[in-house]
Tab-separated table of C-alpha atoms in Angstrom:
chain	number	residue	atom	x	y	z
A	1	MET	CA	11.274	2.678	15.310
A	2	ASN	CA	8.721	5.574	16.051
A	3	ASP	CA	7.511	5.684	19.452
A	4	ARG	CA	4.269	4.171	20.293
A	5	ILE	CA	1.179	5.742	21.451
A	6	LEU	CA	-1.913	5.152	22.819
A	7	VAL	CA	-5.478	5.497	21.127
A	8	ALA	CA	-8.749	4.342	21.450
A	9	PRO	CA	-10.020	1.339	18.969
A	10	THR	CA	-12.030	4.328	17.214
A	11	ASP	CA	-9.063	6.755	16.577
A	12	LEU	CA	-7.896	4.120	13.782
A	13	LEU	CA	-10.485	4.331	11.958
A	14	GLY	CA	-9.229	6.849	9.149
A	15	ASP	CA	-11.157	9.848	10.878
A	16	GLY	CA	-8.535	12.583	11.307
A	17	VAL	CA	-5.430	14.620	9.596
A	18	PHE	CA	-1.960	14.476	9.379
A	19	GLU	CA	1.121	16.328	8.121
A	20	THR	CA	4.618	15.146	7.211
A	21	VAL	CA	7.176	17.769	8.020
A	22	HIS	CA	10.869	17.693	7.441
A	23	LEU	CA	12.707	19.115	10.006
A	24	ARG	CA	15.816	20.606	8.752
A	25	PRO	CA	18.222	21.952	10.937
A	26	ASP	CA	17.483	25.592	11.455
A	27	GLY	CA	14.324	23.739	12.504
A	28	PRO	CA	10.716	22.167	10.618
A	29	TRP	CA	10.478	23.664	6.890
A	30	LEU	CA	7.574	25.308	6.273
A	31	LEU	CA	5.518	24.655	9.601
A	32	ASP	CA	3.338	27.129	9.649
A	33	ARG	CA	1.465	26.783	6.161
A	34	HIS	CA	2.188	23.115	6.751
A	35	LEU	CA	-0.192	23.733	10.920
A	36	ALA	CA	-2.234	25.778	8.605
A	37	ARG	CA	-2.958	23.024	6.563
A	38	LEU	CA	-4.177	20.867	9.259
A	39	CYS	CA	-6.306	23.133	10.325
A	40	ARG	CA	-7.680	23.661	6.695
A	41	SER	CA	-8.000	19.723	6.509
A	42	ALA	CA	-9.388	19.003	10.278
A	43	SER	CA	-12.509	21.381	9.398
A	44	ILE	CA	-13.211	19.842	6.106
A	45	LEU	CA	-13.641	16.701	8.344
A	46	GLY	CA	-15.777	18.165	10.775
A	47	LEU	CA	-12.711	18.235	13.724
A	48	PRO	CA	-12.629	21.150	16.004
A	49	GLU	CA	-9.781	23.857	15.164
A	50	PRO	CA	-6.802	21.684	17.110
A	51	ASP	CA	-4.292	24.038	19.776
A	52	LEU	CA	-1.408	23.675	17.576
A	53	THR	CA	1.107	26.156	20.180
A	54	PRO	CA	2.843	23.490	21.922
A	55	ILE	CA	3.626	22.738	18.432
A	56	ARG	CA	4.975	26.200	17.332
A	57	ASP	CA	6.327	26.499	20.643
A	58	ARG	CA	7.982	23.146	20.743
A	59	VAL	CA	12.284	23.081	19.770
A	60	PHE	CA	13.023	20.457	17.789
A	61	ILE	CA	16.611	19.203	18.594
A	62	SER	CA	16.951	16.018	15.875
A	63	THR	CA	16.429	16.478	11.992
A	64	GLY	CA	14.371	14.175	9.681
A	65	ALA	CA	10.596	14.282	9.343
A	66	LEU	CA	8.172	15.116	11.742
A	67	ARG	CA	4.768	13.721	12.056
A	68	ILE	CA	1.784	15.424	13.359
A	69	ILE	CA	-1.288	13.626	13.743
A	70	TYR	CA	-5.196	14.886	14.650
A	71	THR	CA	-7.740	12.688	15.431
A	72	ARG	CA	-11.390	13.440	17.466
A	73	GLY	CA	-9.764	12.001	20.286
A	74	LEU	CA	-5.089	12.573	20.412
A	75	LEU	CA	-3.050	15.408	18.312
A	76	ASP	CA	0.322	12.994	17.942
A	77	VAL	CA	3.689	14.476	17.354
A	78	SER	CA	6.501	12.116	16.250
A	79	VAL	CA	10.252	12.088	14.797
A	80	SER	CA	11.149	9.475	12.702
A	81	PRO	CA	14.804	8.887	10.123
A	82	PHE	CA	14.294	10.890	6.960
A	83	PRO	CA	13.658	7.947	4.681
A	84	GLU	CA	16.154	6.524	2.517
A	85	THR	CA	13.259	6.390	-0.167
A	86	ALA	CA	13.040	10.296	-0.241
A	87	LEU	CA	16.709	10.659	-0.064
A	88	ARG	CA	17.008	8.320	-3.797
A	89	GLU	CA	13.860	9.688	-5.433
A	90	ARG	CA	14.950	13.496	-4.997
A	91	ARG	CA	18.563	12.343	-6.192
A	92	ASP	CA	17.299	9.514	-9.165
A	93	GLY	CA	14.223	10.398	-10.326
A	94	VAL	CA	11.361	8.305	-10.616
A	95	ARG	CA	9.530	6.467	-13.101
A	96	VAL	CA	6.311	6.782	-13.420
A	97	LEU	CA	3.316	5.760	-14.925
A	98	SER	CA	-0.338	7.834	-14.974
A	99	ALA	CA	-3.256	6.207	-14.286
A	100	ASP	CA	-7.703	7.268	-14.778
A	101	ARG	CA	-8.362	7.218	-10.831
A	102	GLY	CA	-12.665	6.580	-12.366
A	103	ILE	CA	-13.288	9.865	-10.223
A	104	SER	CA	-14.505	13.069	-12.123
A	105	VAL	CA	-13.771	16.729	-10.988
A	106	ARG	CA	-17.195	17.604	-12.095
A	107	ARG	CA	-19.077	15.540	-10.522
A	108	ARG	CA	-17.492	15.501	-6.498
A	109	PRO	CA	-19.539	14.585	-3.611
A	110	PRO	CA	-20.743	17.720	-1.552
A	111	TRP	CA	-18.783	15.473	1.480
A	112	SER	CA	-15.623	15.094	-0.464
A	113	ILE	CA	-12.323	14.962	1.300
A	114	SER	CA	-10.154	14.997	-1.195
A	115	ALA	CA	-8.597	18.618	-0.059
A	116	ALA	CA	-7.813	17.254	2.938
A	117	LYS	CA	-5.230	15.552	3.524
A	118	SER	CA	-7.186	12.287	5.880
A	119	LEU	CA	-5.579	9.475	7.345
A	120	SER	CA	-7.328	7.502	5.423
A	121	TYR	CA	-4.491	6.859	2.963
A	122	ALA	CA	-5.275	2.809	2.100
A	123	GLU	CA	-6.283	3.638	-1.576
A	124	ASN	CA	-3.143	6.295	-2.024
A	125	PHE	CA	-0.742	3.283	-0.646
A	126	ALA	CA	-2.867	0.300	-2.769
A	127	ALA	CA	-2.338	2.700	-5.810
A	128	ARG	CA	1.773	3.056	-4.953
A	129	ARG	CA	1.747	-1.018	-4.556
A	130	TRP	CA	0.145	-1.578	-7.932
A	131	ALA	CA	2.513	0.688	-9.931
A	132	ALA	CA	5.442	-1.501	-7.700
A	133	ARG	CA	3.708	-4.227	-9.728
A	134	GLN	CA	4.198	-2.740	-12.676
A	135	GLY	CA	7.904	-1.647	-12.479
A	136	ALA	CA	6.987	1.655	-11.769
A	137	ASP	CA	8.401	3.782	-9.083
A	138	ASP	CA	5.266	5.997	-8.436
A	139	LEU	CA	2.159	7.440	-10.831
A	140	ILE	CA	0.010	10.414	-11.446
A	141	TRP	CA	-3.931	10.180	-10.808
A	142	LEU	CA	-6.002	11.144	-13.827
A	143	SER	CA	-9.707	12.273	-13.855
A	144	THR	CA	-12.490	10.538	-15.932
A	145	GLU	CA	-12.152	13.347	-18.252
A	146	GLY	CA	-8.500	12.564	-18.270
A	147	TYR	CA	-7.134	16.166	-16.477
A	148	VAL	CA	-3.935	15.369	-14.537
A	149	LEU	CA	-4.252	15.480	-10.921
A	150	GLU	CA	-2.097	14.419	-8.539
A	151	ALA	CA	0.419	11.401	-6.713
A	152	PRO	CA	-1.109	9.770	-4.088
A	153	THR	CA	1.976	11.113	-2.227
A	154	ALA	CA	3.290	13.988	-4.201
A	155	SER	CA	1.646	17.323	-5.976
A	156	VAL	CA	2.703	17.099	-9.757
A	157	VAL	CA	4.784	20.296	-11.073
A	158	TRP	CA	6.190	21.058	-14.467
A	159	LEU	CA	8.112	23.004	-16.897
A	160	ALA	CA	6.645	24.412	-20.223
A	161	GLY	CA	8.773	26.807	-21.796
A	162	ASP	CA	9.313	29.841	-19.118
A	163	GLU	CA	6.244	28.486	-17.057
A	164	LEU	CA	6.510	26.261	-13.977
A	165	CYS	CA	3.607	24.981	-13.003
A	166	THR	CA	1.420	23.297	-11.054
A	167	VAL	CA	-1.633	21.879	-11.042
A	168	PRO	CA	-5.110	24.464	-9.065
A	169	PRO	CA	-5.911	22.150	-6.208
A	170	ASP	CA	-9.115	24.041	-5.893
A	171	GLU	CA	-10.705	23.428	-9.509
A	172	ALA	CA	-9.496	19.716	-9.441
A	173	ASP	CA	-10.384	19.023	-5.817
A	174	ILE	CA	-6.721	17.498	-5.007
A	175	LEU	CA	-4.856	18.278	-1.719
A	176	PRO	CA	-3.244	22.035	-2.070
A	177	GLY	CA	0.414	21.419	-2.012
A	178	ILE	CA	2.399	22.784	0.097
A	179	THR	CA	6.286	22.288	-1.838
A	180	ALA	CA	4.613	22.672	-4.954
A	181	ALA	CA	2.992	26.263	-3.642
A	182	HIS	CA	5.864	27.554	-2.437
A	183	LEU	CA	8.279	26.690	-5.064
A	184	LEU	CA	5.661	28.559	-7.695
A	185	SER	CA	6.258	31.344	-5.485
A	186	LEU	CA	9.616	31.528	-5.885
A	187	ALA	CA	9.578	31.244	-9.723
A	188	PRO	CA	10.796	34.955	-10.471
A	189	SER	CA	13.768	34.457	-8.362
A	190	LEU	CA	14.566	32.107	-10.839
A	191	GLY	CA	13.869	34.309	-13.977
A	192	LEU	CA	10.076	31.803	-14.499
A	193	ARG	CA	6.496	32.627	-14.816
A	194	ALA	CA	4.672	30.944	-11.901
A	195	ALA	CA	0.678	28.895	-13.331
A	196	GLU	CA	-1.576	26.682	-12.350
A	197	ARG	CA	-3.220	24.848	-15.188
A	198	MET	CA	-5.508	22.708	-15.776
A	199	ILE	CA	-4.040	20.011	-18.236
A	200	THR	CA	-4.033	16.699	-20.444
A	201	LEU	CA	-1.863	13.392	-20.280
A	202	PRO	CA	-0.286	14.416	-23.836
A	203	GLU	CA	-0.092	17.880	-22.933
A	204	LEU	CA	2.321	16.835	-19.483
A	205	VAL	CA	4.119	14.462	-21.742
A	206	ALA	CA	5.136	17.770	-23.816
A	207	ALA	CA	6.551	20.021	-21.118
A	208	ASP	CA	9.775	20.539	-21.149
A	209	ALA	CA	9.756	18.951	-17.639
A	210	ILE	CA	8.178	16.780	-14.968
A	211	TRP	CA	8.443	16.609	-10.925
A	212	LEU	CA	6.671	15.358	-8.083
A	213	SER	CA	7.199	17.722	-5.486
A	214	SER	CA	6.480	17.147	-1.270
A	215	SER	CA	7.942	17.664	2.098
A	216	LEU	CA	10.373	14.812	2.218
A	217	ARG	CA	11.271	14.461	-1.204
A	218	GLY	CA	11.848	18.117	-2.105
A	219	LEU	CA	11.529	17.718	-6.169
A	220	ALA	CA	11.476	13.855	-7.606
A	221	GLU	CA	12.490	14.554	-11.620
A	222	VAL	CA	9.821	12.148	-13.704
A	223	THR	CA	12.414	10.159	-15.568
A	224	ALA	CA	10.252	7.959	-17.410
A	225	LEU	CA	5.793	8.840	-17.525
A	226	ASP	CA	4.222	5.218	-19.118
A	227	GLY	CA	7.667	3.709	-20.004
A	228	THR	CA	8.944	6.388	-22.197
A	229	PRO	CA	12.544	7.734	-20.833
A	230	ARG	CA	12.631	11.398	-20.546
A	231	ALA	CA	15.406	13.527	-20.090
A	232	ARG	CA	16.945	14.677	-17.268
A	233	SER	CA	16.487	18.154	-17.117
A	234	PRO	CA	18.933	21.039	-15.807
A	235	TRP	CA	16.497	22.875	-13.928
A	236	THR	CA	16.434	19.881	-11.218
A	237	GLY	CA	19.582	20.750	-9.658
A	238	ARG	CA	18.601	24.428	-9.283
A	239	LEU	CA	14.728	24.485	-8.260
A	240	LEU	CA	16.141	22.122	-5.606
A	241	ALA	CA	18.439	24.352	-4.770
A	242	ALA	CA	16.016	27.527	-4.315
A	243	LEU	CA	14.252	24.880	-2.425
A	244	GLY	CA	17.188	24.066	0.301
A	245	PHE	CA	18.108	20.764	-0.737
B	1	MET	CA	-15.133	3.676	26.703
B	2	ASN	CA	-13.195	1.094	25.196
B	3	ASP	CA	-9.843	-0.386	25.830
B	4	ARG	CA	-6.853	1.616	24.770
B	5	ILE	CA	-4.410	0.292	22.552
B	6	LEU	CA	-0.927	1.083	21.440
B	7	VAL	CA	-0.191	1.597	18.281
B	8	ALA	CA	2.762	3.442	15.904
B	9	PRO	CA	2.229	6.617	13.959
B	10	THR	CA	1.615	4.500	11.080
B	11	ASP	CA	-0.449	2.210	11.888
B	12	LEU	CA	-2.817	5.259	11.977
B	13	LEU	CA	-2.942	6.061	8.501
B	14	GLY	CA	-5.315	4.043	7.364
B	15	ASP	CA	-3.798	1.116	5.614
B	16	GLY	CA	-5.517	-1.669	7.954
B	17	VAL	CA	-8.927	-3.614	8.061
B	18	PHE	CA	-11.241	-4.404	10.149
B	19	GLU	CA	-14.534	-6.034	11.366
B	20	THR	CA	-17.726	-5.520	13.625
B	21	VAL	CA	-19.175	-8.367	14.831
B	22	HIS	CA	-22.366	-8.232	16.968
B	23	LEU	CA	-21.280	-10.241	20.019
B	24	ARG	CA	-24.684	-12.423	20.835
B	25	PRO	CA	-25.640	-14.315	24.203
B	26	ASP	CA	-24.541	-17.402	22.316
B	27	GLY	CA	-21.561	-16.089	21.216
B	28	PRO	CA	-20.629	-13.642	17.776
B	29	TRP	CA	-22.928	-13.557	15.446
B	30	LEU	CA	-21.854	-14.969	12.077
B	31	LEU	CA	-18.261	-14.829	13.414
B	32	ASP	CA	-16.705	-17.506	10.666
B	33	ARG	CA	-17.927	-15.934	8.183
B	34	HIS	CA	-16.870	-11.818	9.515
B	35	LEU	CA	-13.287	-13.514	9.721
B	36	ALA	CA	-13.590	-15.139	6.198
B	37	ARG	CA	-14.252	-11.298	4.004
B	38	LEU	CA	-11.128	-9.494	6.946
B	39	CYS	CA	-9.318	-12.475	5.223
B	40	ARG	CA	-10.045	-11.196	1.779
B	41	SER	CA	-9.953	-7.410	3.131
B	42	ALA	CA	-6.208	-8.477	4.070
B	43	SER	CA	-5.569	-9.714	0.780
B	44	ILE	CA	-6.988	-6.566	-1.548
B	45	LEU	CA	-4.748	-4.606	0.725
B	46	GLY	CA	-1.862	-6.789	0.160
B	47	LEU	CA	-1.612	-7.034	4.224
B	48	PRO	CA	-0.444	-11.022	5.286
B	49	GLU	CA	-2.985	-13.110	5.983
B	50	PRO	CA	-3.440	-12.875	10.043
B	51	ASP	CA	-3.543	-15.669	12.506
B	52	LEU	CA	-7.189	-15.795	13.342
B	53	THR	CA	-6.946	-18.746	15.363
B	54	PRO	CA	-6.972	-16.738	18.674
B	55	ILE	CA	-10.292	-14.868	18.345
B	56	ARG	CA	-11.705	-18.420	16.618
B	57	ASP	CA	-11.041	-20.408	20.611
B	58	ARG	CA	-11.334	-17.053	22.701
B	59	VAL	CA	-14.835	-17.272	24.416
B	60	PHE	CA	-16.947	-14.022	25.204
B	61	ILE	CA	-18.665	-13.882	27.750
B	62	SER	CA	-20.461	-10.138	27.672
B	63	THR	CA	-22.751	-9.197	24.569
B	64	GLY	CA	-22.173	-5.662	22.458
B	65	ALA	CA	-19.912	-4.635	19.590
B	66	LEU	CA	-16.938	-6.926	18.731
B	67	ARG	CA	-14.275	-4.892	16.686
B	68	ILE	CA	-11.831	-6.680	14.956
B	69	ILE	CA	-8.672	-4.405	13.459
B	70	TYR	CA	-6.024	-5.406	10.922
B	71	THR	CA	-2.927	-4.011	10.385
B	72	ARG	CA	0.381	-4.036	8.903
B	73	GLY	CA	1.300	-3.363	12.645
B	74	LEU	CA	-0.970	-4.781	15.265
B	75	LEU	CA	-4.170	-7.668	15.678
B	76	ASP	CA	-6.419	-6.069	18.512
B	77	VAL	CA	-9.967	-7.326	19.098
B	78	SER	CA	-11.955	-5.063	21.584
B	79	VAL	CA	-15.711	-5.241	23.018
B	80	SER	CA	-17.964	-2.424	23.332
B	81	PRO	CA	-21.463	-1.646	24.072
B	82	PHE	CA	-24.289	-2.074	21.843
B	83	PRO	CA	-24.594	1.526	20.937
B	84	GLU	CA	-27.871	2.600	20.722
B	85	THR	CA	-27.791	4.094	17.514
B	86	ALA	CA	-28.012	1.187	15.877
B	87	LEU	CA	-31.018	-0.630	18.304
B	88	ARG	CA	-33.131	2.709	17.821
B	89	GLU	CA	-32.278	2.976	13.773
B	90	ARG	CA	-33.901	-0.929	13.768
B	91	ARG	CA	-36.522	0.297	15.807
B	92	ASP	CA	-37.882	3.368	14.069
B	93	GLY	CA	-36.317	3.261	10.504
B	94	VAL	CA	-34.278	5.650	8.602
B	95	ARG	CA	-34.453	8.542	6.467
B	96	VAL	CA	-31.797	8.128	4.008
B	97	LEU	CA	-30.338	10.738	1.125
B	98	SER	CA	-29.638	9.004	-2.342
B	99	ALA	CA	-26.391	11.021	-4.024
B	100	ASP	CA	-24.041	10.642	-6.213
B	101	ARG	CA	-20.533	9.080	-5.763
B	102	GLY	CA	-19.192	10.100	-8.129
B	103	ILE	CA	-17.297	6.603	-9.346
B	104	SER	CA	-17.862	4.646	-12.271
B	105	VAL	CA	-18.650	1.093	-11.861
B	106	ARG	CA	-16.876	0.478	-15.215
B	107	ARG	CA	-13.098	2.539	-14.533
B	108	ARG	CA	-12.591	1.027	-11.402
B	109	PRO	CA	-8.947	1.389	-11.048
B	110	PRO	CA	-7.251	-1.870	-11.049
B	111	TRP	CA	-5.690	-0.949	-7.376
B	112	SER	CA	-9.532	-0.281	-5.940
B	113	ILE	CA	-9.960	-1.089	-2.665
B	114	SER	CA	-14.140	-0.734	-2.503
B	115	ALA	CA	-14.059	-3.873	-1.716
B	116	ALA	CA	-12.047	-3.975	1.121
B	117	LYS	CA	-13.054	-3.631	5.131
B	118	SER	CA	-10.241	-0.806	5.358
B	119	LEU	CA	-9.628	1.124	7.885
B	120	SER	CA	-9.632	4.432	5.507
B	121	TYR	CA	-13.552	5.609	6.970
B	122	ALA	CA	-13.232	8.875	6.872
B	123	GLU	CA	-15.322	9.365	3.789
B	124	ASN	CA	-17.164	6.976	5.092
B	125	PHE	CA	-17.466	9.152	7.693
B	126	ALA	CA	-18.014	12.958	6.315
B	127	ALA	CA	-20.617	11.224	4.110
B	128	ARG	CA	-22.730	10.551	6.435
B	129	ARG	CA	-22.384	14.012	8.499
B	130	TRP	CA	-23.280	15.134	5.622
B	131	ALA	CA	-26.326	14.010	5.745
B	132	ALA	CA	-26.830	14.323	8.652
B	133	ARG	CA	-26.677	18.470	8.220
B	134	GLN	CA	-30.078	17.598	5.529
B	135	GLY	CA	-31.942	16.047	8.295
B	136	ALA	CA	-31.858	12.436	6.897
B	137	ASP	CA	-30.302	9.233	8.956
B	138	ASP	CA	-28.266	8.420	5.982
B	139	LEU	CA	-27.662	7.778	2.985
B	140	ILE	CA	-27.793	5.299	-0.932
B	141	TRP	CA	-24.291	6.284	-2.391
B	142	LEU	CA	-24.800	5.832	-6.507
B	143	SER	CA	-22.568	5.481	-8.855
B	144	THR	CA	-22.379	8.023	-11.777
B	145	GLU	CA	-24.280	5.686	-14.272
B	146	GLY	CA	-26.818	5.710	-11.452
B	147	TYR	CA	-26.766	2.460	-10.128
B	148	VAL	CA	-27.441	1.443	-6.197
B	149	LEU	CA	-24.575	0.734	-4.761
B	150	GLU	CA	-24.647	0.418	-1.076
B	151	ALA	CA	-24.904	3.100	2.069
B	152	PRO	CA	-21.323	3.871	4.107
B	153	THR	CA	-21.789	1.439	6.634
B	154	ALA	CA	-24.829	-1.034	5.216
B	155	SER	CA	-25.593	-2.795	2.707
B	156	VAL	CA	-29.160	-2.183	0.859
B	157	VAL	CA	-32.187	-4.545	0.373
B	158	TRP	CA	-35.025	-4.559	-1.157
B	159	LEU	CA	-38.216	-6.516	-1.658
B	160	ALA	CA	-39.659	-6.172	-4.767
B	161	GLY	CA	-43.068	-8.507	-5.296
B	162	ASP	CA	-41.393	-11.966	-3.317
B	163	GLU	CA	-38.055	-11.202	-4.575
B	164	LEU	CA	-35.339	-10.322	-1.398
B	165	CYS	CA	-33.108	-8.733	-3.349
B	166	THR	CA	-29.588	-6.917	-2.304
B	167	VAL	CA	-26.581	-4.914	-5.006
B	168	PRO	CA	-24.102	-7.366	-6.396
B	169	PRO	CA	-21.028	-6.541	-5.350
B	170	ASP	CA	-18.131	-8.238	-7.254
B	171	GLU	CA	-20.202	-6.292	-9.954
B	172	ALA	CA	-20.303	-2.801	-8.087
B	173	ASP	CA	-17.088	-3.433	-6.912
B	174	ILE	CA	-18.654	-2.815	-2.940
B	175	LEU	CA	-17.835	-4.485	-0.658
B	176	PRO	CA	-20.120	-7.857	0.349
B	177	GLY	CA	-22.969	-7.185	2.610
B	178	ILE	CA	-23.029	-10.209	5.498
B	179	THR	CA	-26.118	-9.978	6.555
B	180	ALA	CA	-27.082	-9.427	3.661
B	181	ALA	CA	-26.413	-12.162	2.060
B	182	HIS	CA	-27.191	-14.364	5.149
B	183	LEU	CA	-30.890	-12.650	4.377
B	184	LEU	CA	-31.078	-14.042	1.048
B	185	SER	CA	-29.956	-17.185	2.256
B	186	LEU	CA	-32.882	-17.370	3.953
B	187	ALA	CA	-35.437	-16.073	1.688
B	188	PRO	CA	-37.132	-20.176	0.763
B	189	SER	CA	-37.603	-20.358	4.520
B	190	LEU	CA	-39.607	-17.598	4.195
B	191	GLY	CA	-41.248	-17.708	0.991
B	192	LEU	CA	-39.237	-15.584	-1.047
B	193	ARG	CA	-36.733	-15.452	-3.502
B	194	ALA	CA	-33.185	-14.193	-3.921
B	195	ALA	CA	-31.912	-12.443	-5.752
B	196	GLU	CA	-28.571	-9.779	-6.170
B	197	ARG	CA	-29.656	-6.399	-9.156
B	198	MET	CA	-27.728	-3.862	-10.507
B	199	ILE	CA	-30.844	-1.398	-10.323
B	200	THR	CA	-30.902	2.719	-10.622
B	201	LEU	CA	-32.588	4.471	-7.657
B	202	PRO	CA	-36.232	4.574	-9.368
B	203	GLU	CA	-36.608	0.950	-9.664
B	204	LEU	CA	-35.267	1.169	-5.756
B	205	VAL	CA	-38.019	4.099	-5.048
B	206	ALA	CA	-40.856	1.588	-6.345
B	207	ALA	CA	-40.082	-1.970	-3.984
B	208	ASP	CA	-41.923	-3.204	-1.739
B	209	ALA	CA	-39.709	-2.179	1.225
B	210	ILE	CA	-36.276	-0.951	1.628
B	211	TRP	CA	-33.743	-1.522	4.500
B	212	LEU	CA	-30.060	-0.741	5.173
B	213	SER	CA	-28.859	-4.358	6.298
B	214	SER	CA	-25.929	-3.942	8.513
B	215	SER	CA	-24.190	-6.432	11.489
B	216	LEU	CA	-25.352	-4.395	14.767
B	217	ARG	CA	-28.489	-2.736	13.377
B	218	GLY	CA	-29.488	-5.776	11.376
B	219	LEU	CA	-31.641	-4.215	9.471
B	220	ALA	CA	-33.127	-0.218	9.383
B	221	GLU	CA	-36.524	-0.344	7.077
B	222	VAL	CA	-36.168	3.331	4.865
B	223	THR	CA	-38.915	5.495	6.598
B	224	ALA	CA	-38.061	8.097	3.824
B	225	LEU	CA	-36.206	8.364	0.405
B	226	ASP	CA	-34.864	11.739	-0.703
B	227	GLY	CA	-38.198	13.071	1.540
B	228	THR	CA	-40.376	11.380	0.380
B	229	PRO	CA	-42.044	8.882	2.975
B	230	ARG	CA	-42.437	4.654	3.192
B	231	ALA	CA	-45.151	3.099	4.121
B	232	ARG	CA	-43.482	0.561	7.400
B	233	SER	CA	-43.739	-3.068	5.202
B	234	PRO	CA	-45.154	-5.983	7.180
B	235	TRP	CA	-41.999	-8.217	6.443
B	236	THR	CA	-39.729	-5.712	9.154
B	237	GLY	CA	-40.445	-7.588	11.729
B	238	ARG	CA	-40.111	-10.989	10.338
B	239	LEU	CA	-36.451	-10.581	8.014
B	240	LEU	CA	-35.749	-9.084	11.738
B	241	ALA	CA	-37.032	-12.149	13.193
B	242	ALA	CA	-35.190	-14.717	10.581
B	243	LEU	CA	-31.887	-12.811	10.861
B	244	GLY	CA	-32.788	-13.455	15.520
B	245	PHE	CA	-33.633	-10.012	16.610
């Protein structure tokens, strides 16, 4: 059970930002990057820059999931147990569907908040419930032009030859994935090259391996895409080890 | 100051629904329709049907704005003072911009929650802030095909000859407006005909009068659209009177 917090009704209107951080025995993983993204998300939503010193200075004695929530009315930090689902999907992989999100990357509105990790997550949850009703674990969103975008709660990472890739967040107007960016920065140490590419679904299907990356799951290998099983990649274990999982 | 409520951090992720009702001296205006829409929104988000009997049975002694919030974790009812902005916009009208929302009415995703009044309102607020930065009071969203959809917190209503119109919510995949539907039901008593129509921006511009309709504002007449002033309509007062304002 999470801690309960006191809020104003207006704090419940999704008009804020959040981060989920993996609390490891040696501290919150990639905390500085999560706090930097929180500030960037806040700026996109027109929120004042938060004072994050108390979070930077805090010593966390437990492991699990650290959630930071920032709205016009509150800055809340809570710790919850590490979710079983994340452990299972990291170990067993995920069966994924692709689906048109109905949004064009070329016609993003000037007020777009797609690059922010906003609290308005109802569509993300609804999309995942839809995938679950089809018997899948998750989905990958495509733009109306057919470009691979992201998953509702994860980035898409793939390996094509010796190139470890993800989607360019600015060009695709998606959330910049912290785990994905960190993984790509480690590519040279693994004998791989890193690249950001706009790709279509057929190009993704042709990749040697596909993963969903996020802070808690780390990497969840895509073991089936649109109903077609995919062979497990020997790289999954190596990349997870490089990420410290 | 609103009442504060105790919530779990997960209640802050916009994964719930709400209604705002005009609290009048004779009770909450159109309460049954708002409660019916709350249930419909809840169903779209996969929430269990709420028990609304306590709200139906409650006697409200104050006037103002009644907000009902329903998530997986809570059902909250709060009353706040009637907002000054709503009074001013009802009296003075609104200067409005039109803007492509970047979403097609023909490619709505199967998990779409656009027809629900969800708590995930960050994009609605962001769009209104964008309009304010351009010196406007509000905006009207258009689909990528150029159809008039809705405003971030209101329906669009217009008069063309003796036809009082709004956008068909199902066809446009937008929130069904309670004030707009109620107004259209009163059309015959005002010597007007009611119609739901998918129209383009040029057709809207050619209308005799345009309003944004919502529970608290009632009707706010569009006094300028994309920078072009529009003459005030003699119908504004008549329609507001019919709505009991």
